[in-house]
Short mmCIF file of C-alpha atoms and ligand atoms in Angstrom, two decimals:
data_model
loop_
_atom_site.label_atom_id
_atom_site.label_comp_id
_atom_site.label_asym_id
_atom_site.label_seq_id
_atom_site.Cartn_x
_atom_site.Cartn_y
_atom_site.Cartn_z
CA UNK L 1 -122.59 132.27 220.85
CA UNK L 2 -121.67 129.39 218.53
CA UNK L 3 -118.87 127.15 219.84
CA UNK L 4 -116.95 124.42 218.03
CA UNK L 5 -116.68 120.86 219.34
CA UNK L 6 -113.17 121.30 220.77
CA UNK L 7 -114.36 124.27 222.86
CA UNK L 8 -117.39 122.36 224.15
CA UNK L 9 -115.22 119.36 225.05
CA UNK L 10 -112.84 121.67 226.87
CA UNK L 11 -115.70 123.23 228.84
CA UNK L 12 -117.09 119.82 229.81
CA UNK L 13 -113.61 118.68 230.91
CA UNK L 14 -113.21 121.87 232.96
CA UNK L 15 -116.51 121.26 234.77
CA UNK L 16 -115.60 117.62 235.45
CA UNK L 17 -112.12 118.54 236.68
CA UNK L 18 -113.51 120.98 239.25
CA UNK L 19 -116.49 118.93 240.38
CA UNK L 20 -116.36 116.96 243.61
CA UNK L 21 -119.27 114.59 243.14
CA UNK L 22 -120.04 113.53 239.59
CA UNK L 23 -123.11 111.48 238.74
CA UNK L 24 -123.43 110.12 235.21
CA UNK L 25 -126.91 109.42 233.86
CA UNK L 26 -126.96 107.11 230.84
CA UNK L 27 -129.59 106.04 228.32
CA UNK L 28 -129.85 103.74 225.35
CA UNK L 29 -127.71 106.12 223.23
CA UNK L 30 -124.64 105.00 225.20
CA UNK L 31 -124.98 101.48 223.77
CA UNK L 32 -125.89 102.19 220.12
CA UNK L 33 -122.18 102.29 219.26
CA UNK L 34 -121.99 98.72 220.65
CA UNK L 35 -124.65 97.74 218.11
CA UNK L 36 -127.73 97.78 220.42
CA UNK L 37 -130.44 100.01 218.89
CA UNK L 38 -132.09 102.68 221.06
CA UNK L 39 -135.87 103.09 221.29
CA UNK L 40 -136.56 106.59 220.06
CA UNK L 41 -133.50 107.57 218.00
CA UNK L 42 -133.54 107.77 214.19
CA UNK L 43 -133.15 103.97 213.77
CA UNK L 44 -134.77 103.15 217.12
CA UNK L 45 -136.58 99.91 218.01
CA UNK L 46 -139.97 101.70 217.95
CA UNK L 47 -139.54 102.43 214.24
CA UNK L 48 -139.77 98.60 213.74
CA UNK L 49 -141.74 97.06 216.66
CA UNK L 50 -144.96 97.71 218.57
CA UNK L 51 -144.21 98.81 222.17
CA UNK L 52 -147.50 97.18 223.25
CA UNK L 53 -145.91 93.74 222.74
CA UNK L 54 -143.45 94.55 225.52
CA UNK L 55 -145.85 95.30 228.38
CA UNK L 56 -145.84 93.48 231.71
CA UNK L 57 -149.59 92.91 231.51
CA UNK L 58 -149.28 91.19 228.14
CA UNK L 59 -146.34 89.10 229.33
CA UNK L 60 -148.18 87.69 232.35
CA UNK L 61 -151.57 87.22 230.65
CA UNK L 62 -150.75 86.06 227.11
CA UNK L 63 -148.74 82.80 226.71
CA UNK L 64 -148.18 83.47 222.99
CA UNK L 65 -146.73 86.92 223.68
CA UNK L 66 -144.54 85.32 226.37
CA UNK L 67 -143.17 82.75 223.90
CA UNK L 68 -142.41 85.53 221.38
CA UNK L 69 -140.60 87.53 224.04
CA UNK L 70 -138.55 84.52 225.20
CA UNK L 71 -137.52 83.80 221.60
CA UNK L 72 -136.61 87.48 221.13
CA UNK L 73 -134.61 87.71 224.37
CA UNK L 74 -132.73 84.53 223.51
CA UNK L 75 -131.88 85.81 220.02
CA UNK L 76 -130.84 89.16 221.55
CA UNK L 77 -128.39 87.34 223.82
CA UNK L 78 -126.95 85.29 220.97
CA UNK L 79 -126.57 88.22 218.63
CA UNK L 80 -124.92 89.88 221.46
CA UNK L 81 -121.59 88.85 222.40
CA UNK L 82 -122.05 92.62 222.69
CA UNK L 83 -118.99 94.54 223.81
CA UNK L 84 -118.60 97.90 225.57
CA UNK L 85 -117.64 100.85 223.35
CA UNK L 86 -115.25 103.80 223.92
CA UNK L 87 -117.90 105.69 225.94
CA UNK L 88 -118.26 102.80 228.44
CA UNK L 89 -114.47 102.57 228.75
CA UNK L 90 -114.12 106.35 229.18
CA UNK L 91 -116.53 106.15 232.14
CA UNK L 92 -114.36 103.43 233.70
CA UNK L 93 -111.37 105.80 233.16
CA UNK L 94 -113.30 108.60 234.87
CA UNK L 95 -113.73 106.31 237.86
CA UNK L 96 -109.98 105.60 237.84
CA UNK L 97 -109.43 109.37 237.98
CA UNK L 98 -111.46 109.34 241.22
CA UNK L 99 -114.22 111.45 239.72
CA UNK L 100 -117.18 109.14 239.69
CA UNK L 101 -119.80 108.97 242.44
CA UNK L 102 -121.97 106.61 240.42
CA UNK L 103 -123.56 105.84 237.07
CA UNK L 104 -127.37 105.84 237.05
CA UNK L 105 -128.40 103.92 233.97
CA UNK L 106 -131.65 103.23 232.14
CA UNK L 107 -129.85 100.51 230.21
CA UNK L 108 -130.41 96.85 230.86
CA UNK L 109 -127.38 95.50 228.96
CA UNK L 110 -124.76 95.41 231.75
CA UNK L 111 -122.13 97.06 229.52
CA UNK L 112 -120.98 99.56 232.17
CA UNK L 113 -119.97 96.67 234.42
CA UNK L 114 -118.44 94.77 231.49
CA UNK L 115 -116.24 97.83 230.79
CA UNK L 116 -114.84 97.56 234.32
CA UNK L 117 -117.11 99.57 236.61
CA UNK L 118 -117.77 97.88 239.94
CA UNK L 119 -121.36 96.65 240.50
CA UNK L 120 -121.71 99.11 243.39
CA UNK L 121 -120.99 102.07 241.11
CA UNK L 122 -123.90 101.29 238.79
CA UNK L 123 -127.56 101.89 239.66
CA UNK L 124 -129.77 100.05 237.15
CA UNK L 125 -133.11 101.87 237.13
CA UNK L 126 -134.75 99.52 234.65
CA UNK L 127 -133.30 96.23 235.84
CA UNK L 128 -131.09 94.00 233.73
CA UNK L 129 -131.29 91.37 231.00
CA UNK L 130 -128.33 89.58 232.63
CA UNK L 131 -130.74 87.76 234.95
CA UNK L 132 -134.13 86.06 234.87
CA UNK L 133 -136.34 86.06 237.97
CA UNK L 134 -139.22 83.93 239.21
CA UNK L 135 -142.32 86.09 239.65
CA UNK L 136 -143.57 83.80 242.48
CA UNK L 137 -140.58 83.02 244.72
CA UNK L 138 -138.04 85.58 243.47
CA UNK L 139 -135.32 83.03 242.59
CA UNK L 140 -132.80 84.51 240.13
CA UNK L 141 -131.13 82.67 237.24
CA UNK L 142 -128.32 83.79 234.92
CA UNK L 143 -129.94 84.69 231.57
CA UNK L 144 -127.77 82.13 229.71
CA UNK L 145 -129.22 79.25 231.76
CA UNK L 146 -132.80 80.04 230.74
CA UNK L 147 -131.79 80.99 227.17
CA UNK L 148 -130.29 77.49 226.86
CA UNK L 149 -133.63 75.93 227.88
CA UNK L 150 -135.45 78.05 225.26
CA UNK L 151 -132.91 76.94 222.63
CA UNK L 152 -133.58 73.32 223.66
CA UNK L 153 -137.27 73.87 222.85
CA UNK L 154 -138.84 74.99 226.17
CA UNK L 155 -141.13 77.75 224.91
CA UNK L 156 -142.37 79.12 228.24
CA UNK L 157 -139.84 78.25 230.96
CA UNK L 158 -140.86 78.00 234.65
CA UNK L 159 -139.03 78.10 237.99
CA UNK L 160 -137.24 74.88 239.08
CA UNK L 161 -138.13 75.46 242.72
CA UNK L 162 -141.78 76.50 242.66
CA UNK L 163 -143.02 76.18 239.06
CA UNK L 164 -143.67 79.95 238.99
CA UNK L 165 -143.59 82.11 235.89
CA UNK L 166 -140.12 83.31 234.86
CA UNK L 167 -139.43 86.77 233.47
CA UNK L 168 -136.35 88.73 232.44
CA UNK L 169 -135.12 90.93 235.30
CA UNK L 170 -135.39 93.91 232.91
CA UNK L 171 -138.35 96.14 233.80
CA UNK L 172 -141.15 95.92 231.23
CA UNK L 173 -143.62 98.69 230.41
CA UNK L 174 -146.35 98.77 233.05
CA UNK L 175 -144.14 97.03 235.65
CA UNK L 176 -143.22 98.82 238.88
CA UNK L 177 -139.80 100.40 239.09
CA UNK L 178 -137.34 98.92 241.63
CA UNK L 179 -137.99 101.09 244.72
CA UNK L 180 -134.54 100.78 246.29
CA UNK L 181 -132.75 101.78 243.06
CA UNK L 182 -135.09 104.70 242.35
CA UNK L 183 -134.69 106.05 245.91
CA UNK L 184 -130.89 105.67 245.79
CA UNK L 185 -130.70 107.33 242.35
CA UNK L 186 -132.74 110.28 243.61
CA UNK L 187 -130.53 110.63 246.69
CA UNK L 188 -127.32 110.57 244.60
CA UNK L 189 -128.79 112.99 242.04
CA UNK L 190 -129.68 115.49 244.78
CA UNK L 191 -126.23 115.16 246.38
CA UNK L 192 -124.02 115.60 243.30
CA UNK L 193 -122.49 118.87 242.13
CA UNK L 194 -122.28 117.80 238.48
CA UNK L 195 -124.56 115.56 236.48
CA UNK L 196 -123.58 114.38 233.02
CA UNK L 197 -126.38 113.00 230.84
CA UNK L 198 -125.21 110.67 228.07
CA UNK L 199 -127.34 109.28 225.23
CA UNK L 200 -130.81 109.77 226.66
CA UNK L 201 -133.87 111.40 225.12
CA UNK L 202 -134.92 112.35 228.70
CA UNK L 203 -138.56 111.59 228.00
CA UNK L 204 -138.89 108.29 229.94
CA UNK L 205 -140.16 108.96 233.48
CA UNK L 206 -139.49 108.63 236.38
CA UNK L 207 -135.88 108.04 235.22
CA UNK L 208 -135.76 111.44 233.49
CA UNK L 209 -136.52 113.19 236.79
CA UNK L 210 -132.92 112.48 237.91
CA UNK L 211 -131.28 115.39 236.00
CA UNK L 212 -134.12 117.65 237.23
CA UNK L 213 -133.43 116.61 240.86
CA UNK L 214 -129.75 117.43 240.33
CA UNK L 215 -130.41 120.85 238.79
CA UNK L 216 -132.97 121.77 241.47
CA UNK L 217 -130.39 120.87 244.13
CA UNK L 218 -127.86 123.25 242.58
CA UNK L 219 -125.75 120.88 240.44
CA UNK L 220 -124.37 121.88 237.03
CA UNK L 221 -125.56 119.84 234.06
CA UNK L 222 -123.74 118.57 230.96
CA UNK L 223 -125.69 116.79 228.20
CA UNK L 224 -124.19 114.74 225.37
CA UNK L 225 -126.92 113.46 223.04
CA UNK L 226 -127.33 113.29 219.28
CA UNK L 227 -130.70 115.02 219.46
CA UNK L 228 -132.05 117.88 221.58
CA UNK L 229 -133.65 116.99 224.95
CA UNK L 230 -136.23 118.80 227.11
CA UNK L 231 -133.45 119.59 229.64
CA UNK L 232 -131.04 121.32 227.20
CA UNK L 233 -131.99 124.79 228.40
CA UNK L 234 -130.72 123.93 231.91
CA UNK L 235 -127.36 122.58 230.73
CA UNK L 236 -124.11 124.50 231.17
CA UNK L 237 -122.73 122.50 228.23
CA UNK L 238 -124.76 120.69 225.59
CA UNK L 239 -123.05 118.59 222.89
CA UNK L 240 -125.03 117.03 220.01
CA UNK L 241 -122.44 114.44 218.96
CA UNK L 242 -121.78 110.72 219.51
CA UNK L 243 -120.93 109.83 223.12
CA UNK L 244 -118.29 107.32 221.97
CA UNK L 245 -116.44 110.14 220.23
CA UNK L 246 -116.95 112.85 222.86
CA UNK L 247 -116.33 111.09 226.20
CA UNK L 248 -112.84 109.71 225.46
CA UNK L 249 -111.80 113.20 224.31
CA UNK L 250 -113.21 114.76 227.48
CA UNK L 251 -111.24 112.31 229.64
CA UNK L 252 -108.10 112.95 227.58
CA UNK L 253 -108.40 116.73 228.16
CA UNK L 254 -108.99 116.11 231.90
CA UNK L 255 -105.81 114.02 232.05
CA UNK L 256 -103.84 116.85 230.39
CA UNK L 257 -105.29 119.45 232.77
CA UNK L 258 -104.34 117.44 235.86
CA UNK L 259 -100.93 116.17 234.59
P1 NAD D 1 -134.15 106.58 223.98
O1 NAD D 1 -134.15 105.50 222.97
O2 NAD D 1 -135.43 107.22 224.35
O3 NAD D 1 -133.17 107.76 223.53
C1 NAD D 1 -131.85 107.53 223.19
C2 NAD D 1 -131.22 108.85 222.78
O4 NAD D 1 -129.85 108.61 222.52
C3 NAD D 1 -131.85 109.46 221.52
O5 NAD D 1 -132.20 110.80 221.79
C4 NAD D 1 -130.72 109.37 220.48
O6 NAD D 1 -130.68 110.49 219.62
C5 NAD D 1 -129.48 109.33 221.34
N1 NAD D 1 -128.35 108.61 220.78
C6 NAD D 1 -128.35 107.45 220.08
N2 NAD D 1 -127.10 107.06 219.80
C7 NAD D 1 -126.27 108.00 220.33
C8 NAD D 1 -124.87 108.17 220.38
N3 NAD D 1 -124.04 107.27 219.83
N4 NAD D 1 -124.38 109.25 221.02
C9 NAD D 1 -125.20 110.18 221.58
N5 NAD D 1 -126.56 110.08 221.56
C10 NAD D 1 -127.08 109.00 220.96
O7 NAD D 1 -133.39 105.99 225.20
P2 NAD D 1 -133.52 106.27 226.73
O8 NAD D 1 -133.71 107.74 226.97
O9 NAD D 1 -132.41 105.57 227.34
O10 NAD D 1 -134.89 105.55 227.15
C11 NAD D 1 -135.37 104.41 226.51
C12 NAD D 1 -135.66 103.23 227.35
O11 NAD D 1 -135.16 102.16 226.60
C13 NAD D 1 -135.01 103.12 228.65
O12 NAD D 1 -136.03 102.80 229.52
C14 NAD D 1 -134.05 101.92 228.56
O13 NAD D 1 -134.32 101.09 229.67
C15 NAD D 1 -134.48 101.18 227.35
N6 NAD D 1 -133.47 100.66 226.41
C16 NAD D 1 -132.30 100.13 226.84
C17 NAD D 1 -131.37 99.64 225.93
C18 NAD D 1 -130.07 99.07 226.45
O14 NAD D 1 -130.03 98.55 227.56
N7 NAD D 1 -129.00 99.17 225.68
C19 NAD D 1 -131.63 99.70 224.57
C20 NAD D 1 -132.85 100.23 224.14
C21 NAD D 1 -133.77 100.72 225.08
#
């Protein structure tokens, strides 16, 4: 049966209102309205760049690729006094309503925290561009500190303490996933009674297993994504609209229902 947007928003708000443990799963689509392109959407990064340039193996073995990546990451940071958008703020509101167990994110931009969510509420499955780490001794640096060195002309920065190779703390292709975060995300996904997927194509694994873990453990599923996903058939509510337009309306309806 065809339903209009207002009905779908109402159904999502109803599910959220009655859920006890809500886990939100976010992808790159949550940040496109902040001006950060996604990978696989209509104007995604892979329509312009070669994913092979962003592999861990290339980064550690090819100094020229490393220099290109450092220049790119530095430019990304500069372009980006990037700000959270209405979807990020609506998730912080959801937390204020006492509804949020956690956000599991594939994003590396730190915008959930910038919108006001506590660090402990956000599980970053693919690391973060907010930090740079030494691949030898593990020392962490704020991204801005290393970006400043690159701007000053250091093409391939190294660790102050041990001279080791530095790399963004975002997970590159071919790099292992952070074990603690993946295990915690799986545990939270299996324990929730509602999972809401926002702005993810659900084709990047193992991250995309999280909604499957939730559904297999009996949770309801809501998906808000511009394009269809492989998990749509398992969703109680599926909305193909912008997250920045849908989420604030969902929270508004929830507020009315509980007022
Ligand atoms: P993806 O690029 O594979 O898919 C994003 C999905 O979001 C697409 O299906 C697209 O149609 C949808 N979308 C785009 N804008 C939307 C909007 N405003 N509202 C609703 N839907 C919207 O992204 P993914 O599934 O997150 O996986 C890609 C990988 O890219 C992840 O590993 C992530 O780490 C990384 N990534 C992160 C960022 C970031 O941190 N902001 C940006 C690009 C890529």
